[in-house]
mmCIF file of C-alpha atoms and ligand atoms in Angstrom:
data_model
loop_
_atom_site.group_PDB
_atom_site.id
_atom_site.type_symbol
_atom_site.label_atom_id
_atom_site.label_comp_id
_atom_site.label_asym_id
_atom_site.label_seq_id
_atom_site.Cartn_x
_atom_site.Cartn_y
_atom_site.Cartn_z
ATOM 1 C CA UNK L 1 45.195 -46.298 52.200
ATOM 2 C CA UNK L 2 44.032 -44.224 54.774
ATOM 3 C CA UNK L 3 42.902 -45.626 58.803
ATOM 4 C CA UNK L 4 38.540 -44.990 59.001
ATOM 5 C CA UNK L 5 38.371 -41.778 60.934
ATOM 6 C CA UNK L 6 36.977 -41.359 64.136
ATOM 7 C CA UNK L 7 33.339 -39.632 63.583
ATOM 8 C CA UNK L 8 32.782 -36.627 65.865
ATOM 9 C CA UNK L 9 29.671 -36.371 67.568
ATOM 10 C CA UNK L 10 26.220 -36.600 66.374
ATOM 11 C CA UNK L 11 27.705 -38.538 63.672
ATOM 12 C CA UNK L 12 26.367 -42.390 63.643
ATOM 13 C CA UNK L 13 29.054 -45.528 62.128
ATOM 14 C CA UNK L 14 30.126 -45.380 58.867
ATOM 15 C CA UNK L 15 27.134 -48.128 57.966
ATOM 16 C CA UNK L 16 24.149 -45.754 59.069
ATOM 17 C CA UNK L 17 22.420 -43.380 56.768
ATOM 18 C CA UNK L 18 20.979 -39.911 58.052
ATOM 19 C CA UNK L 19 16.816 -39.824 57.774
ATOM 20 C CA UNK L 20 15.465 -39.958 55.048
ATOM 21 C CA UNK L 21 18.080 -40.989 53.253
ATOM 22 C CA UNK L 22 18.533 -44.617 50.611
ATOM 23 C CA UNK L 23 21.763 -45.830 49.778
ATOM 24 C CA UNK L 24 22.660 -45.348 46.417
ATOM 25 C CA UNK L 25 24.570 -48.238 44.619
ATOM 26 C CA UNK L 26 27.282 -46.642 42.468
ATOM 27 C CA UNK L 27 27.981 -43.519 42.269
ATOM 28 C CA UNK L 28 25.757 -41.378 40.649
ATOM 29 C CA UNK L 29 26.104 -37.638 38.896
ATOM 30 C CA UNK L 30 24.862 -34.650 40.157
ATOM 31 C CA UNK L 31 24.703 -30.858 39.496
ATOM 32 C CA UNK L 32 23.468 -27.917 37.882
ATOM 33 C CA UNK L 33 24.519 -27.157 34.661
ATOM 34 C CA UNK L 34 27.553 -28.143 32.401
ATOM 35 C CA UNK L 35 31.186 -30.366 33.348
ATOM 36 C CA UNK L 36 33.463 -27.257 33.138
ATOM 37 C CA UNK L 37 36.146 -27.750 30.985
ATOM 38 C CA UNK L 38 39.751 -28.050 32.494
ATOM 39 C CA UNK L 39 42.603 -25.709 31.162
ATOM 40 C CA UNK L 40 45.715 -25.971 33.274
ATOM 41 C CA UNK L 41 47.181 -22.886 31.883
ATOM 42 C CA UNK L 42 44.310 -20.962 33.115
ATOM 43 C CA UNK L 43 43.289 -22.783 36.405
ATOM 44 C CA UNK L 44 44.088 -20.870 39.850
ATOM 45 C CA UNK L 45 42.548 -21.435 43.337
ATOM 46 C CA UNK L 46 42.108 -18.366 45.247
ATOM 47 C CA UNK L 47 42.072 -17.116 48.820
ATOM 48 C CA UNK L 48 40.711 -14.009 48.924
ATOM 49 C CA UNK L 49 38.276 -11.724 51.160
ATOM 50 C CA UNK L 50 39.235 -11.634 55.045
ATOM 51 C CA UNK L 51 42.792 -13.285 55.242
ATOM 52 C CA UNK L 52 44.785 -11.920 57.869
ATOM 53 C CA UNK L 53 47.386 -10.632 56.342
ATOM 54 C CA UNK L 54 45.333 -8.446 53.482
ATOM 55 C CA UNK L 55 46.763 -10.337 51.251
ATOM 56 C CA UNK L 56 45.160 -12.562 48.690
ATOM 57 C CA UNK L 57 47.029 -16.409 48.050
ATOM 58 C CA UNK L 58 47.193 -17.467 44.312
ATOM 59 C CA UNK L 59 47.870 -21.078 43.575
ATOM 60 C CA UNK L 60 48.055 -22.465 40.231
ATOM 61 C CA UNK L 61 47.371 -26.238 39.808
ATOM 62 C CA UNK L 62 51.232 -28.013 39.751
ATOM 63 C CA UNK L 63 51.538 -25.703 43.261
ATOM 64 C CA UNK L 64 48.310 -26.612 44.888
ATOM 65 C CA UNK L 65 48.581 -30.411 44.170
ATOM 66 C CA UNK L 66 52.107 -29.981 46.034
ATOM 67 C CA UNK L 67 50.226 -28.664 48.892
ATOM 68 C CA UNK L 68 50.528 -31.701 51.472
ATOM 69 C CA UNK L 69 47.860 -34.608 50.832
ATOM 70 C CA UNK L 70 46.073 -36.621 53.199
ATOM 71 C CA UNK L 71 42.855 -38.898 53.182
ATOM 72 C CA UNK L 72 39.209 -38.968 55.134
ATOM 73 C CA UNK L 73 36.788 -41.302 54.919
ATOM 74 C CA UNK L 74 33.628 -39.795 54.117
ATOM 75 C CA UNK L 75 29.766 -40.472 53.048
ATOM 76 C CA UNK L 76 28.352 -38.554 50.798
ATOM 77 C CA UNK L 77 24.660 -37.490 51.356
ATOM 78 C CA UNK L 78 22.839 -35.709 48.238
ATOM 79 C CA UNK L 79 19.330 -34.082 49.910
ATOM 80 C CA UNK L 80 17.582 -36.035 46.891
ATOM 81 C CA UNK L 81 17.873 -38.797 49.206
ATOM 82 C CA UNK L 82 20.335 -40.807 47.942
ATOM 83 C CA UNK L 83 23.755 -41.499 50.152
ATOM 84 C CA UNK L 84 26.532 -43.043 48.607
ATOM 85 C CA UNK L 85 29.051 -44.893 51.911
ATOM 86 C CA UNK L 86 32.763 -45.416 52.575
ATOM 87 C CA UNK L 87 34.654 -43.263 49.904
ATOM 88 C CA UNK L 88 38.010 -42.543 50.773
ATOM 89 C CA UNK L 89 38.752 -39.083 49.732
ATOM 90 C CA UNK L 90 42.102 -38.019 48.953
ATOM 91 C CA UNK L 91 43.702 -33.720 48.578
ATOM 92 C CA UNK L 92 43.788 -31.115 50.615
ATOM 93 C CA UNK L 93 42.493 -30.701 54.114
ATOM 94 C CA UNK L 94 40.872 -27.328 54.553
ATOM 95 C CA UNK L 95 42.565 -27.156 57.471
ATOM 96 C CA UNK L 96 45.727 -26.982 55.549
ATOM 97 C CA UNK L 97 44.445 -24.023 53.595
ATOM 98 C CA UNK L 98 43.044 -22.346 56.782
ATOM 99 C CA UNK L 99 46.840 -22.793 58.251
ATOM 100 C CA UNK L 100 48.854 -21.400 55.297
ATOM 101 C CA UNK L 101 46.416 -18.689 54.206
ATOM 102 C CA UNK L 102 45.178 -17.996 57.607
ATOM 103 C CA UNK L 103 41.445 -15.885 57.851
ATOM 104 C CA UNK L 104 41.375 -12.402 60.065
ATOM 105 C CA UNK L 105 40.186 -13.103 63.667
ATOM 106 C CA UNK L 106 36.897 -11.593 62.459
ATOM 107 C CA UNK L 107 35.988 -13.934 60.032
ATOM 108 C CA UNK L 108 32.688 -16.740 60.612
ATOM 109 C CA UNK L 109 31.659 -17.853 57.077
ATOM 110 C CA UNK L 110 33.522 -19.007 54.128
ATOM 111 C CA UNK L 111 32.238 -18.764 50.735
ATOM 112 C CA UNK L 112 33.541 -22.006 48.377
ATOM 113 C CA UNK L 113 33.732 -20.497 44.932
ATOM 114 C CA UNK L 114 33.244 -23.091 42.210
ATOM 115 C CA UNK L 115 33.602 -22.918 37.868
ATOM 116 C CA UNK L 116 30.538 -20.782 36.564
ATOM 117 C CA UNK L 117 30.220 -18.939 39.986
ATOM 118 C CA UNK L 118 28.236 -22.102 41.463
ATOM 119 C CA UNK L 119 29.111 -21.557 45.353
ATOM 120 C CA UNK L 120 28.323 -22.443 48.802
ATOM 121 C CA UNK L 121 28.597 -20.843 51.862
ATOM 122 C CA UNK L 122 30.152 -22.477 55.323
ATOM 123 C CA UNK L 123 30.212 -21.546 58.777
ATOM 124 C CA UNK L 124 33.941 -21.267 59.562
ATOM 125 C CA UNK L 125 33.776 -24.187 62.050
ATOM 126 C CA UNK L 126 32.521 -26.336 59.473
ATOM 127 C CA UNK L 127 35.158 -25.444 57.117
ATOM 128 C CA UNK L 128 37.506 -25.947 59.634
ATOM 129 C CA UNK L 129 35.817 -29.036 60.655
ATOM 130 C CA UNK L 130 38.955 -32.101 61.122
ATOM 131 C CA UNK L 131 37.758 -33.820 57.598
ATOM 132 C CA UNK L 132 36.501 -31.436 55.345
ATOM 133 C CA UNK L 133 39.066 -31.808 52.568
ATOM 134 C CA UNK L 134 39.430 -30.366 49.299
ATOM 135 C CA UNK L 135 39.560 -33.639 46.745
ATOM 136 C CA UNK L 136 41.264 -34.531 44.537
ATOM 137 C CA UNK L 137 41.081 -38.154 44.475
ATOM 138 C CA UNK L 138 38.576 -40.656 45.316
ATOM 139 C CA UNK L 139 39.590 -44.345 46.286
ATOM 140 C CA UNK L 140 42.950 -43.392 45.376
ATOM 141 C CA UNK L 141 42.143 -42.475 41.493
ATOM 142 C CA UNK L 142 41.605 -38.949 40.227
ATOM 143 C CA UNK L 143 38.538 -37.443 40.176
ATOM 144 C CA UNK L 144 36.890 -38.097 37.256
ATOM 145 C CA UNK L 145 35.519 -34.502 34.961
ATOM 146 C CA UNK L 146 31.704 -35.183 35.529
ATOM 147 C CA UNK L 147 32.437 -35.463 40.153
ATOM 148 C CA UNK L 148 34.577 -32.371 40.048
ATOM 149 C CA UNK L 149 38.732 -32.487 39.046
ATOM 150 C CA UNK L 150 40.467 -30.884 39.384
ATOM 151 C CA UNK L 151 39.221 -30.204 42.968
ATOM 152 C CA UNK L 152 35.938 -30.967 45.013
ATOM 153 C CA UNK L 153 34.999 -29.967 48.482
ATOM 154 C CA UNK L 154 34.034 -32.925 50.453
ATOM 155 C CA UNK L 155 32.340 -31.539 53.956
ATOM 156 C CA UNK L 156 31.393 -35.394 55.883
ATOM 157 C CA UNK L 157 28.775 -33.937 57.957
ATOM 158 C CA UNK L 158 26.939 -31.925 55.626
ATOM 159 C CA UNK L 159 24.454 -32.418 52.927
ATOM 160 C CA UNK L 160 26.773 -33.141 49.635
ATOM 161 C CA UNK L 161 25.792 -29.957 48.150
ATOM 162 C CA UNK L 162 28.090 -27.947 50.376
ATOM 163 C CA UNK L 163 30.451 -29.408 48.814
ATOM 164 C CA UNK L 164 31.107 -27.419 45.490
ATOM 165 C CA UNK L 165 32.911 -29.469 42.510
ATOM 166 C CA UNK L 166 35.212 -27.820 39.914
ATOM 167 C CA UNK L 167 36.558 -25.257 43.308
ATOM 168 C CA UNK L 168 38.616 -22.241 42.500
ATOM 169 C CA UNK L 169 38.665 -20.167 45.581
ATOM 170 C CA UNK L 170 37.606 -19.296 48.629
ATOM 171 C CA UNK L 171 36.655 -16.385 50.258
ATOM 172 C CA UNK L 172 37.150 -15.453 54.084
ATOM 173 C CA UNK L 173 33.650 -14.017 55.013
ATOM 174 C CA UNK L 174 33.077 -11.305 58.252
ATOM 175 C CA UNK L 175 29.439 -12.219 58.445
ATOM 176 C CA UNK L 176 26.899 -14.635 56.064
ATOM 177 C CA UNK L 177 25.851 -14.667 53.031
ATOM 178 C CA UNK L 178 24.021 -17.231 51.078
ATOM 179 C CA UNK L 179 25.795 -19.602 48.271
ATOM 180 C CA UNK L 180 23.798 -20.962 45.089
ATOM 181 C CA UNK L 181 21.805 -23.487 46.968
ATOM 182 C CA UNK L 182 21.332 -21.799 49.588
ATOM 183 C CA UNK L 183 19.522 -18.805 48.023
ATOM 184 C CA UNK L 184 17.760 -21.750 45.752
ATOM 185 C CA UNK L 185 15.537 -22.826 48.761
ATOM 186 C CA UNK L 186 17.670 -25.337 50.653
ATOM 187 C CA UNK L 187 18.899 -24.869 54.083
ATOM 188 C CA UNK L 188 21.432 -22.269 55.105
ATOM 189 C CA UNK L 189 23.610 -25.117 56.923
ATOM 190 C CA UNK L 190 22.044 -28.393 55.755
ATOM 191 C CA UNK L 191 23.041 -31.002 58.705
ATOM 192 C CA UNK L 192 21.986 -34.466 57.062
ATOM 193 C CA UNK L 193 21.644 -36.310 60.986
ATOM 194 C CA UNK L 194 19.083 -33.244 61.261
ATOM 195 C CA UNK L 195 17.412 -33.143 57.972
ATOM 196 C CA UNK L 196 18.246 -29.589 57.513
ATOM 197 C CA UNK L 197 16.672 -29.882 53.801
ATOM 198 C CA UNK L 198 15.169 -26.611 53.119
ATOM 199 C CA UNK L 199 15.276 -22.857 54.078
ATOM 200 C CA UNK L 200 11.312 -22.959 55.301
ATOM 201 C CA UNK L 201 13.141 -25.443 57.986
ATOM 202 C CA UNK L 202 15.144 -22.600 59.138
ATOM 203 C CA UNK L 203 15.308 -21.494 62.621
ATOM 204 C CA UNK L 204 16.135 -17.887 64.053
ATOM 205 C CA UNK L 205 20.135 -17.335 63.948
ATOM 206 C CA UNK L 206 20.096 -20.653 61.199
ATOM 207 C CA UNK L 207 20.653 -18.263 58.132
ATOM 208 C CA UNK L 208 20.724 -14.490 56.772
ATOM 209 C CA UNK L 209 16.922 -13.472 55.767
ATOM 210 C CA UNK L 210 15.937 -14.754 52.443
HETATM 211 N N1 LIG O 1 29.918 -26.931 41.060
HETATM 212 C C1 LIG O 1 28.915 -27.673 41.554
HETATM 213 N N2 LIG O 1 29.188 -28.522 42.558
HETATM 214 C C2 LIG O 1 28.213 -29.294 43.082
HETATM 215 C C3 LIG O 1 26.893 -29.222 42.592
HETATM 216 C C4 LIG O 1 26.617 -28.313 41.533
HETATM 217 O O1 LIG O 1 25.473 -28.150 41.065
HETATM 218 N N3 LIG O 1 27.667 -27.559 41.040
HETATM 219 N N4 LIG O 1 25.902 -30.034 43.128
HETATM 220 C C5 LIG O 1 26.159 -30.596 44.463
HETATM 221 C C6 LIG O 1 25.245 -31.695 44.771
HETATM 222 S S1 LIG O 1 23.620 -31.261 45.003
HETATM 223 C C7 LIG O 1 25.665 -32.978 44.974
HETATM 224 S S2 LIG O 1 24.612 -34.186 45.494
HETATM 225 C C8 LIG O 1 27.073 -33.372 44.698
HETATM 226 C C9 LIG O 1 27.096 -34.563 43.768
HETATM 227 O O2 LIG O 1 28.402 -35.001 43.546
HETATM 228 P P1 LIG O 1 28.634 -36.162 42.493
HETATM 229 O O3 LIG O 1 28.062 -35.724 41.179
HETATM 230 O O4 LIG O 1 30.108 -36.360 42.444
HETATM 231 O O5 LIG O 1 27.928 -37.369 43.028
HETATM 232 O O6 LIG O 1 27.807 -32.310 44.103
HETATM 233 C C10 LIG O 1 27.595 -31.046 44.687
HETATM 234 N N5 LIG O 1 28.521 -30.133 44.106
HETATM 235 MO MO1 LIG O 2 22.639 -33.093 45.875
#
């Protein structure tokens, strides 16, 4: 099992919900659309865009669950209002990905794309951030189809939406653009401590214009 991580700042104890937010007993669905179907034969998760090499990285599923695994602690915060506490999340650190598929000096953002082109977009730093983890586990059991395996973003200090389910790539990014969400009316970085909701809530340098 994996130690409770250290929060960074702004962050409050593992017990404390954001504003505004209810804890949620269980663990609820949530998403747009249908549970993608799973075909290992056909499954790949993709680097692509900035990297700084040129190159694009290609892993299928056997070679990206070798990829080395680790665990965070995490909340997950829905902006419906409901927060679900303590999961321990187990995969792939982004930070892993960052380090063998490294992004051009110029990139910012990161697009996360998911199954059915659902993405999200990230400002590098929070991609990069120390427990934003690509999951494939939760409390030590695969991810159920219906939250996300193969693979799930979990970003702690965002809203849970910026974390896609069903990933298959991500794109290195030289300047913003909006994911699914984020075009949808909900805020272009979505801090739950700051109730970054909605786009209206944006402030100047927050977000590309809408
Ligand atoms: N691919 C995809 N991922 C998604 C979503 C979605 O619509 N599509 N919804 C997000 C939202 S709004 C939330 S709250 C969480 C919910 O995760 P859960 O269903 O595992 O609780 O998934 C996020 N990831
Ligand atoms: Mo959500």
């Amino acid at each position: 099992m994996g130690q409770p991580v250290e929060r960074e700042s702004g962050e409050a104890a593992a017990s404390e919900l954001p504003p505004g937010q209810r804890l949620q007993r269980g663990w609820p669905v949530t998403h747009y659309g249908p549970v993608p179907k799973f075909r290992p034969e056909r499954w790949e998760f993709r680097v692509f865009g900035g990297t700084a090499d040129g190159e694009k990285r290609c892993w299928n599923h056997e070679e990206f669950t070798a990829l080395p695994y680790a665990t965070v602690v995490a909340d997950l915060h829905c902006v419906t209002k409901f927060s679900m506490l303590g999961a321990e999340w187990g995969g792939v650190p982004a930070r892993t990905v960052l380090e063998i598929a490294p992004p051009a000096a110029d990139v910012t953002h990161v697009m996360v794309w998911a199954e059915y082109g659902f993405s999200s977009n990230l400002r590098l730093e929070d991609f990069a951030a120390e427990r934003t983890i690509f999951a494939t586990h939760k409390d030590g059991e695969l991810l159920t189809a219906e939250h996300g395996f193969p693979v799930r973003l979990v970003v702690p200090h965002l809203y849970a939406w910026k974390g896609p389910k069903w990933v298959r790539g991500v794109e290195y990014m030289t300047a913003d653009r909006r994911g699914f969400w984020e075009e949808r009316g909900y805020h272009n970085i979505g801090d739950p401590w700051k109730e970054q909701r909605y786009s209206y809530q944006e402030g100047p340098g927050d977000g590309p214009e809408l």
